[in-house]
PDB file of C-alpha atoms in Angstrom:
ATOM      1  CA  UNK L  89       0.000   0.000   0.000  1.00  0.00           C
ATOM      2  CA  UNK L  90       1.476   3.361  -1.023  1.00  0.00           C
ATOM      3  CA  UNK L  91       0.991   6.048   1.622  1.00  0.00           C
ATOM      4  CA  UNK L  92       0.037   9.609   0.562  1.00  0.00           C
ATOM      5  CA  UNK L  93       2.705  12.240   1.111  1.00  0.00           C
ATOM      6  CA  UNK L  94       0.736  14.138   3.805  1.00  0.00           C
ATOM      7  CA  UNK L  95       0.448  10.900   5.763  1.00  0.00           C
ATOM      8  CA  UNK L  96       4.172  10.308   5.410  1.00  0.00           C
ATOM      9  CA  UNK L  97       4.910  13.724   6.901  1.00  0.00           C
ATOM     10  CA  UNK L  98       2.393  13.263   9.694  1.00  0.00           C
ATOM     11  CA  UNK L  99       3.749   9.883  10.680  1.00  0.00           C
ATOM     12  CA  UNK L 100       7.295  11.189  10.696  1.00  0.00           C
ATOM     13  CA  UNK L 101       6.286  14.027  12.977  1.00  0.00           C
ATOM     14  CA  UNK L 102       4.449  11.611  15.242  1.00  0.00           C
ATOM     15  CA  UNK L 103       7.660   9.810  16.042  1.00  0.00           C
ATOM     16  CA  UNK L 104       9.746  12.950  16.400  1.00  0.00           C
ATOM     17  CA  UNK L 105       7.303  15.067  18.384  1.00  0.00           C
ATOM     18  CA  UNK L 106       6.097  12.625  21.008  1.00  0.00           C
ATOM     19  CA  UNK L 107       7.458  12.720  24.515  1.00  0.00           C
ATOM     20  CA  UNK L 108       9.168   9.767  26.187  1.00  0.00           C
ATOM     21  CA  UNK L 109       7.271   7.600  28.650  1.00  0.00           C
ATOM     22  CA  UNK L 110       8.424   7.040  32.200  1.00  0.00           C
ATOM     23  CA  UNK L 111       6.362   4.398  33.990  1.00  0.00           C
ATOM     24  CA  UNK L 112       7.232   3.699  37.622  1.00  0.00           C
ATOM     25  CA  UNK L 113       9.853   0.965  37.161  1.00  0.00           C
ATOM     26  CA  UNK L 114       9.708  -0.590  40.611  1.00  0.00           C
ATOM     27  CA  UNK L 115       5.955  -1.107  40.421  1.00  0.00           C
ATOM     28  CA  UNK L 116       6.007  -2.186  36.795  1.00  0.00           C
ATOM     29  CA  UNK L 117       8.616  -4.920  37.111  1.00  0.00           C
ATOM     30  CA  UNK L 118       6.962  -6.422  40.173  1.00  0.00           C
ATOM     31  CA  UNK L 119       3.491  -6.482  38.634  1.00  0.00           C
ATOM     32  CA  UNK L 120       4.699  -7.785  35.289  1.00  0.00           C
ATOM     33  CA  UNK L 121       6.132 -10.917  36.855  1.00  0.00           C
ATOM     34  CA  UNK L 122       3.316 -11.474  39.336  1.00  0.00           C
ATOM     35  CA  UNK L 123       0.399 -13.849  39.457  1.00  0.00           C
ATOM     36  CA  UNK L 124      -2.867 -13.281  37.592  1.00  0.00           C
ATOM     37  CA  UNK L 125      -4.798 -10.182  38.656  1.00  0.00           C
ATOM     38  CA  UNK L 126      -7.449 -10.517  41.328  1.00  0.00           C
ATOM     39  CA  UNK L 127     -10.841 -11.760  40.194  1.00  0.00           C
ATOM     40  CA  UNK L 128     -13.400  -9.050  39.428  1.00  0.00           C
ATOM     41  CA  UNK L 129     -16.017  -8.200  42.015  1.00  0.00           C
ATOM     42  CA  UNK L 130     -19.400  -9.750  41.095  1.00  0.00           C
ATOM     43  CA  UNK L 131     -21.805  -7.222  39.609  1.00  0.00           C
ATOM     44  CA  UNK L 132     -19.129  -4.844  38.361  1.00  0.00           C
ATOM     45  CA  UNK L 133     -18.717  -3.935  34.720  1.00  0.00           C
ATOM     46  CA  UNK L 134     -16.204  -5.765  32.585  1.00  0.00           C
ATOM     47  CA  UNK L 135     -13.170  -3.706  31.639  1.00  0.00           C
ATOM     48  CA  UNK L 136     -11.908  -2.805  28.153  1.00  0.00           C
ATOM     49  CA  UNK L 137      -8.357  -1.477  28.364  1.00  0.00           C
ATOM     50  CA  UNK L 138      -6.931   0.660  25.553  1.00  0.00           C
ATOM     51  CA  UNK L 139      -3.133   0.458  25.740  1.00  0.00           C
ATOM     52  CA  UNK L 140      -1.229   2.680  23.338  1.00  0.00           C
ATOM     53  CA  UNK L 141       0.569   5.934  22.584  1.00  0.00           C
ATOM     54  CA  UNK L 142      -0.575   9.510  21.929  1.00  0.00           C
ATOM     55  CA  UNK L 143      -3.256   8.419  19.467  1.00  0.00           C
ATOM     56  CA  UNK L 144      -4.948   6.333  22.147  1.00  0.00           C
ATOM     57  CA  UNK L 145      -4.243   8.996  24.772  1.00  0.00           C
ATOM     58  CA  UNK L 146      -6.101  11.558  22.649  1.00  0.00           C
ATOM     59  CA  UNK L 147      -3.361  14.174  22.629  1.00  0.00           C
ATOM     60  CA  UNK L 148      -4.754  17.593  21.690  1.00  0.00           C
ATOM     61  CA  UNK L 149      -8.438  16.805  22.207  1.00  0.00           C
ATOM     62  CA  UNK L 150     -10.672  16.673  25.263  1.00  0.00           C
ATOM     63  CA  UNK L 151     -10.621  13.270  26.977  1.00  0.00           C
ATOM     64  CA  UNK L 152     -14.236  12.593  26.045  1.00  0.00           C
ATOM     65  CA  UNK L 153     -13.400  13.216  22.369  1.00  0.00           C
ATOM     66  CA  UNK L 154     -10.660  10.579  22.137  1.00  0.00           C
ATOM     67  CA  UNK L 155     -11.648   7.343  20.441  1.00  0.00           C
ATOM     68  CA  UNK L 156     -11.576   5.172  23.611  1.00  0.00           C
ATOM     69  CA  UNK L 157     -14.142   7.478  25.233  1.00  0.00           C
ATOM     70  CA  UNK L 158     -16.237   7.416  22.058  1.00  0.00           C
ATOM     71  CA  UNK L 159     -16.195   3.626  22.211  1.00  0.00           C
ATOM     72  CA  UNK L 160     -17.433   3.969  25.780  1.00  0.00           C
ATOM     73  CA  UNK L 161     -20.338   6.068  24.561  1.00  0.00           C
ATOM     74  CA  UNK L 162     -21.253   3.406  22.007  1.00  0.00           C
ATOM     75  CA  UNK L 163     -21.145   0.781  24.739  1.00  0.00           C
ATOM     76  CA  UNK L 164     -23.397   2.848  26.994  1.00  0.00           C
ATOM     77  CA  UNK L 165     -25.866   3.436  24.166  1.00  0.00           C
ATOM     78  CA  UNK L 166     -25.992  -0.307  23.512  1.00  0.00           C
ATOM     79  CA  UNK L 167     -26.449  -0.909  27.274  1.00  0.00           C
ATOM     80  CA  UNK L 168     -23.564  -3.364  27.366  1.00  0.00           C
ATOM     81  CA  UNK L 169     -21.988  -4.304  30.696  1.00  0.00           C
ATOM     82  CA  UNK L 170     -18.544  -2.898  29.931  1.00  0.00           C
ATOM     83  CA  UNK L 171     -16.476   0.143  30.850  1.00  0.00           C
ATOM     84  CA  UNK L 172     -13.521   1.595  28.954  1.00  0.00           C
ATOM     85  CA  UNK L 173     -10.151   2.550  30.398  1.00  0.00           C
ATOM     86  CA  UNK L 174      -7.709   4.743  28.502  1.00  0.00           C
ATOM     87  CA  UNK L 175      -4.131   3.681  29.256  1.00  0.00           C
ATOM     88  CA  UNK L 176      -2.576   5.602  26.369  1.00  0.00           C
ATOM     89  CA  UNK L 177       0.734   7.376  26.962  1.00  0.00           C
ATOM     90  CA  UNK L 178       2.228   9.899  24.524  1.00  0.00           C
ATOM     91  CA  UNK L 179       5.567   8.860  23.076  1.00  0.00           C
ATOM     92  CA  UNK L 180       5.218   5.249  24.158  1.00  0.00           C
ATOM     93  CA  UNK L 181       7.305   2.611  22.396  1.00  0.00           C
ATOM     94  CA  UNK L 182       6.766  -1.126  22.563  1.00  0.00           C
ATOM     95  CA  UNK L 183       9.651  -1.369  25.041  1.00  0.00           C
ATOM     96  CA  UNK L 184       8.015   1.218  27.290  1.00  0.00           C
ATOM     97  CA  UNK L 185       4.688  -0.525  26.972  1.00  0.00           C
ATOM     98  CA  UNK L 186       6.196  -3.867  27.861  1.00  0.00           C
ATOM     99  CA  UNK L 187       7.753  -2.374  30.989  1.00  0.00           C
ATOM    100  CA  UNK L 188       4.465  -0.942  32.296  1.00  0.00           C
ATOM    101  CA  UNK L 189       1.825  -3.388  31.088  1.00  0.00           C
ATOM    102  CA  UNK L 190       1.909  -5.499  34.246  1.00  0.00           C
ATOM    103  CA  UNK L 191       1.369  -2.398  36.337  1.00  0.00           C
ATOM    104  CA  UNK L 192      -1.747  -1.338  34.408  1.00  0.00           C
ATOM    105  CA  UNK L 193      -3.101  -4.884  34.627  1.00  0.00           C
ATOM    106  CA  UNK L 194      -3.380  -4.841  38.395  1.00  0.00           C
ATOM    107  CA  UNK L 195      -7.094  -5.484  37.827  1.00  0.00           C
ATOM    108  CA  UNK L 196      -8.335  -8.067  35.293  1.00  0.00           C
ATOM    109  CA  UNK L 197      -9.642  -6.973  31.913  1.00  0.00           C
ATOM    110  CA  UNK L 198     -12.127  -8.542  29.530  1.00  0.00           C
ATOM    111  CA  UNK L 199     -10.698  -6.937  26.381  1.00  0.00           C
ATOM    112  CA  UNK L 200      -7.219  -5.536  25.785  1.00  0.00           C
ATOM    113  CA  UNK L 201      -6.734  -3.225  22.767  1.00  0.00           C
ATOM    114  CA  UNK L 202      -3.018  -2.984  21.930  1.00  0.00           C
ATOM    115  CA  UNK L 203      -1.973   0.068  19.884  1.00  0.00           C
ATOM    116  CA  UNK L 204       1.811   0.306  19.931  1.00  0.00           C
ATOM    117  CA  UNK L 205       4.716   0.088  17.510  1.00  0.00           C
ATOM    118  CA  UNK L 206       4.346   3.227  15.422  1.00  0.00           C
ATOM    119  CA  UNK L 207       7.043   5.082  17.326  1.00  0.00           C
ATOM    120  CA  UNK L 208       9.355   2.094  16.997  1.00  0.00           C
ATOM    121  CA  UNK L 209       9.027   2.105  13.237  1.00  0.00           C
ATOM    122  CA  UNK L 210       9.483   5.834  12.853  1.00  0.00           C
ATOM    123  CA  UNK L 211      12.682   5.659  14.881  1.00  0.00           C
ATOM    124  CA  UNK L 212      13.980   2.784  12.794  1.00  0.00           C
ATOM    125  CA  UNK L 213      14.212   0.396  15.726  1.00  0.00           C
ATOM    126  CA  UNK L 214      14.948  -3.245  14.876  1.00  0.00           C
ATOM    127  CA  UNK L 215      11.790  -5.074  13.960  1.00  0.00           C
ATOM    128  CA  UNK L 216      13.008  -8.059  15.960  1.00  0.00           C
ATOM    129  CA  UNK L 217      12.818  -5.914  19.111  1.00  0.00           C
ATOM    130  CA  UNK L 218       9.368  -4.561  18.228  1.00  0.00           C
ATOM    131  CA  UNK L 219       8.143  -8.083  17.591  1.00  0.00           C
ATOM    132  CA  UNK L 220       9.571  -9.366  20.869  1.00  0.00           C
ATOM    133  CA  UNK L 221       8.053  -6.492  22.842  1.00  0.00           C
ATOM    134  CA  UNK L 222       4.595  -6.871  21.326  1.00  0.00           C
ATOM    135  CA  UNK L 223       4.769 -10.595  21.999  1.00  0.00           C
ATOM    136  CA  UNK L 224       5.874  -9.898  25.558  1.00  0.00           C
ATOM    137  CA  UNK L 225       2.897  -7.593  26.100  1.00  0.00           C
ATOM    138  CA  UNK L 226       0.492 -10.211  24.763  1.00  0.00           C
ATOM    139  CA  UNK L 227       2.097 -12.870  26.955  1.00  0.00           C
ATOM    140  CA  UNK L 228       1.714 -10.649  30.021  1.00  0.00           C
ATOM    141  CA  UNK L 229      -1.947  -9.977  29.246  1.00  0.00           C
ATOM    142  CA  UNK L 230      -2.624 -13.690  28.931  1.00  0.00           C
ATOM    143  CA  UNK L 231      -0.797 -14.423  32.160  1.00  0.00           C
ATOM    144  CA  UNK L 232      -2.476 -11.743  34.230  1.00  0.00           C
ATOM    145  CA  UNK L 233      -5.928 -11.783  32.553  1.00  0.00           C
ATOM    146  CA  UNK L 234      -6.191 -15.304  31.116  1.00  0.00           C
ATOM    147  CA  UNK L 235      -9.712 -14.818  29.810  1.00  0.00           C
ATOM    148  CA  UNK L 236      -9.091 -11.508  28.064  1.00  0.00           C
ATOM    149  CA  UNK L 237      -9.753 -11.062  24.377  1.00  0.00           C
ATOM    150  CA  UNK L 238      -6.979  -9.146  22.615  1.00  0.00           C
ATOM    151  CA  UNK L 239      -7.229  -6.712  19.706  1.00  0.00           C
ATOM    152  CA  UNK L 240      -4.032  -5.678  17.915  1.00  0.00           C
ATOM    153  CA  UNK L 241      -4.233  -2.288  16.174  1.00  0.00           C
ATOM    154  CA  UNK L 242      -1.863  -2.174  13.221  1.00  0.00           C
ATOM    155  CA  UNK L 243       0.111   0.832  12.051  1.00  0.00           C
ATOM    156  CA  UNK L 244       1.962   1.682   8.849  1.00  0.00           C
ATOM    157  CA  UNK L 245       5.073   3.794   8.341  1.00  0.00           C
ATOM    158  CA  UNK L 246       6.483   5.768   5.391  1.00  0.00           C
ATOM    159  CA  UNK L 247       9.237   4.181   3.278  1.00  0.00           C
ATOM    160  CA  UNK L 248      11.938   6.610   4.424  1.00  0.00           C
ATOM    161  CA  UNK L 249      13.946   3.758   5.900  1.00  0.00           C
ATOM    162  CA  UNK L 250      13.402   1.669   2.790  1.00  0.00           C
ATOM    163  CA  UNK L 251      10.499  -0.069   1.148  1.00  0.00           C
ATOM    164  CA  UNK L 252      11.511  -3.403   2.635  1.00  0.00           C
ATOM    165  CA  UNK L 253      11.514  -2.078   6.208  1.00  0.00           C
ATOM    166  CA  UNK L 254       8.096  -0.429   5.741  1.00  0.00           C
ATOM    167  CA  UNK L 255       6.637  -3.574   4.185  1.00  0.00           C
ATOM    168  CA  UNK L 256       8.081  -5.815   6.898  1.00  0.00           C
ATOM    169  CA  UNK L 257       6.758  -3.436   9.562  1.00  0.00           C
ATOM    170  CA  UNK L 258       3.226  -3.719   8.186  1.00  0.00           C
ATOM    171  CA  UNK L 259       3.551  -7.483   7.864  1.00  0.00           C
ATOM    172  CA  UNK L 260       4.746  -7.775  11.459  1.00  0.00           C
ATOM    173  CA  UNK L 261       1.268  -6.993  12.808  1.00  0.00           C
ATOM    174  CA  UNK L 262      -0.330  -9.570  10.558  1.00  0.00           C
ATOM    175  CA  UNK L 263       2.140 -12.223  11.674  1.00  0.00           C
ATOM    176  CA  UNK L 264       1.760 -11.498  15.379  1.00  0.00           C
ATOM    177  CA  UNK L 265      -2.038 -11.522  15.116  1.00  0.00           C
ATOM    178  CA  UNK L 266      -1.990 -14.849  13.281  1.00  0.00           C
ATOM    179  CA  UNK L 267       0.543 -16.443  15.646  1.00  0.00           C
ATOM    180  CA  UNK L 268      -1.437 -15.461  18.739  1.00  0.00           C
ATOM    181  CA  UNK L 269      -4.884 -15.817  17.194  1.00  0.00           C
ATOM    182  CA  UNK L 270      -5.931 -12.303  18.179  1.00  0.00           C
ATOM    183  CA  UNK L 271      -8.156  -9.872  16.317  1.00  0.00           C
ATOM    184  CA  UNK L 272      -6.349  -7.461  13.992  1.00  0.00           C
ATOM    185  CA  UNK L 273      -7.218  -3.935  12.892  1.00  0.00           C
ATOM    186  CA  UNK L 274      -4.936  -3.692   9.826  1.00  0.00           C
ATOM    187  CA  UNK L 275      -4.463   0.111   9.981  1.00  0.00           C
ATOM    188  CA  UNK L 276      -5.838   2.140  12.879  1.00  0.00           C
ATOM    189  CA  UNK L 277      -5.743   5.452  10.990  1.00  0.00           C
ATOM    190  CA  UNK L 278      -7.461   4.284   7.820  1.00  0.00           C
ATOM    191  CA  UNK L 279      -9.490   7.176   6.385  1.00  0.00           C
ATOM    192  CA  UNK L 280      -7.844   9.662   8.762  1.00  0.00           C
ATOM    193  CA  UNK L 281      -4.077   9.739   8.247  1.00  0.00           C
ATOM    194  CA  UNK L 282      -2.953  12.416   5.801  1.00  0.00           C
ATOM    195  CA  UNK L 283      -6.302  14.230   5.645  1.00  0.00           C
ATOM    196  CA  UNK L 284      -5.862  17.849   6.831  1.00  0.00           C
ATOM    197  CA  UNK L 285      -9.552  18.100   7.665  1.00  0.00           C
ATOM    198  CA  UNK L 286      -9.277  15.223  10.122  1.00  0.00           C
ATOM    199  CA  UNK L 287      -5.985  16.127  11.785  1.00  0.00           C
ATOM    200  CA  UNK L 288      -4.908  18.937  14.079  1.00  0.00           C
ATOM    201  CA  UNK L 289      -2.659  21.772  12.934  1.00  0.00           C
ATOM    202  CA  UNK L 290       0.406  19.673  13.710  1.00  0.00           C
ATOM    203  CA  UNK L 291      -0.708  17.271  10.992  1.00  0.00           C
ATOM    204  CA  UNK L 292      -0.147  14.436  13.428  1.00  0.00           C
ATOM    205  CA  UNK L 293      -3.002  13.857  15.802  1.00  0.00           C
ATOM    206  CA  UNK L 294      -6.642  13.361  14.813  1.00  0.00           C
ATOM    207  CA  UNK L 295      -9.186  16.086  15.431  1.00  0.00           C
ATOM    208  CA  UNK L 296     -12.420  15.176  17.214  1.00  0.00           C
ATOM    209  CA  UNK L 297     -13.846  14.327  13.780  1.00  0.00           C
ATOM    210  CA  UNK L 298     -10.829  12.143  13.078  1.00  0.00           C
ATOM    211  CA  UNK L 299     -11.252  10.349  16.372  1.00  0.00           C
ATOM    212  CA  UNK L 300     -14.860   9.619  15.471  1.00  0.00           C
ATOM    213  CA  UNK L 301     -13.664   7.796  12.360  1.00  0.00           C
ATOM    214  CA  UNK L 302     -11.021   5.905  14.346  1.00  0.00           C
ATOM    215  CA  UNK L 303     -13.715   4.938  16.844  1.00  0.00           C
ATOM    216  CA  UNK L 304     -15.872   3.534  14.038  1.00  0.00           C
ATOM    217  CA  UNK L 305     -12.903   1.538  12.757  1.00  0.00           C
ATOM    218  CA  UNK L 306     -12.185   0.084  16.185  1.00  0.00           C
ATOM    219  CA  UNK L 307     -15.854  -0.516  16.934  1.00  0.00           C
ATOM    220  CA  UNK L 308     -16.176  -2.621  13.800  1.00  0.00           C
ATOM    221  CA  UNK L 309     -13.737  -5.109  15.289  1.00  0.00           C
ATOM    222  CA  UNK L 310     -14.691  -4.702  18.931  1.00  0.00           C
ATOM    223  CA  UNK L 311     -18.476  -4.844  18.794  1.00  0.00           C
ATOM    224  CA  UNK L 312     -18.800  -8.549  17.836  1.00  0.00           C
ATOM    225  CA  UNK L 313     -16.634  -9.460  20.852  1.00  0.00           C
ATOM    226  CA  UNK L 314     -19.041  -7.845  23.294  1.00  0.00           C
ATOM    227  CA  UNK L 315     -22.153  -9.778  22.388  1.00  0.00           C
TER     228      UNK L 315
END
């Protein structure tokens, strides 16, 4: 798939402009290696955890306008027994996500939406490391929330580091999803990336209208899991 030039510029800026994550290391390492999270309290809503970078975090928009909150609105309208939790962190890499995932899984989740890797690709990090980190996150989710359903949100990068690297990066998500038998969203920003009308002035982060499209994309994969 050939990416439009505006999308190329936006994705490059995404990697360069995001801040670094700093999860509390002492808590993270202990939780990541611990036993499964405590069982949920009867009668409480099931939890959907969105785990990603600045796109998930909703950088530049009000919290209720970010796509995880919009998914929550759809869930409420459908009167489903779920609640959404936004665990997005601007600038997050797969390594950072792997280091903090155990900490955010202190309570069990029913669905885990994994949106990481874009910053790895834009920085030219070895795909072997990205693959290992994404696999490590999935392994931790399955250890700490054995019954959780997992959704992997794919990302694409411009060919600045070579066509082969960009193609292998895209393929990586497909391979991980197939290996682990998890649901795959091929490209989270489909219909949004590169469109000035749907991105903020920085050309990077979706506007509220852009987040609405992302929410529809995610909902298409998520909704069948909740019935």
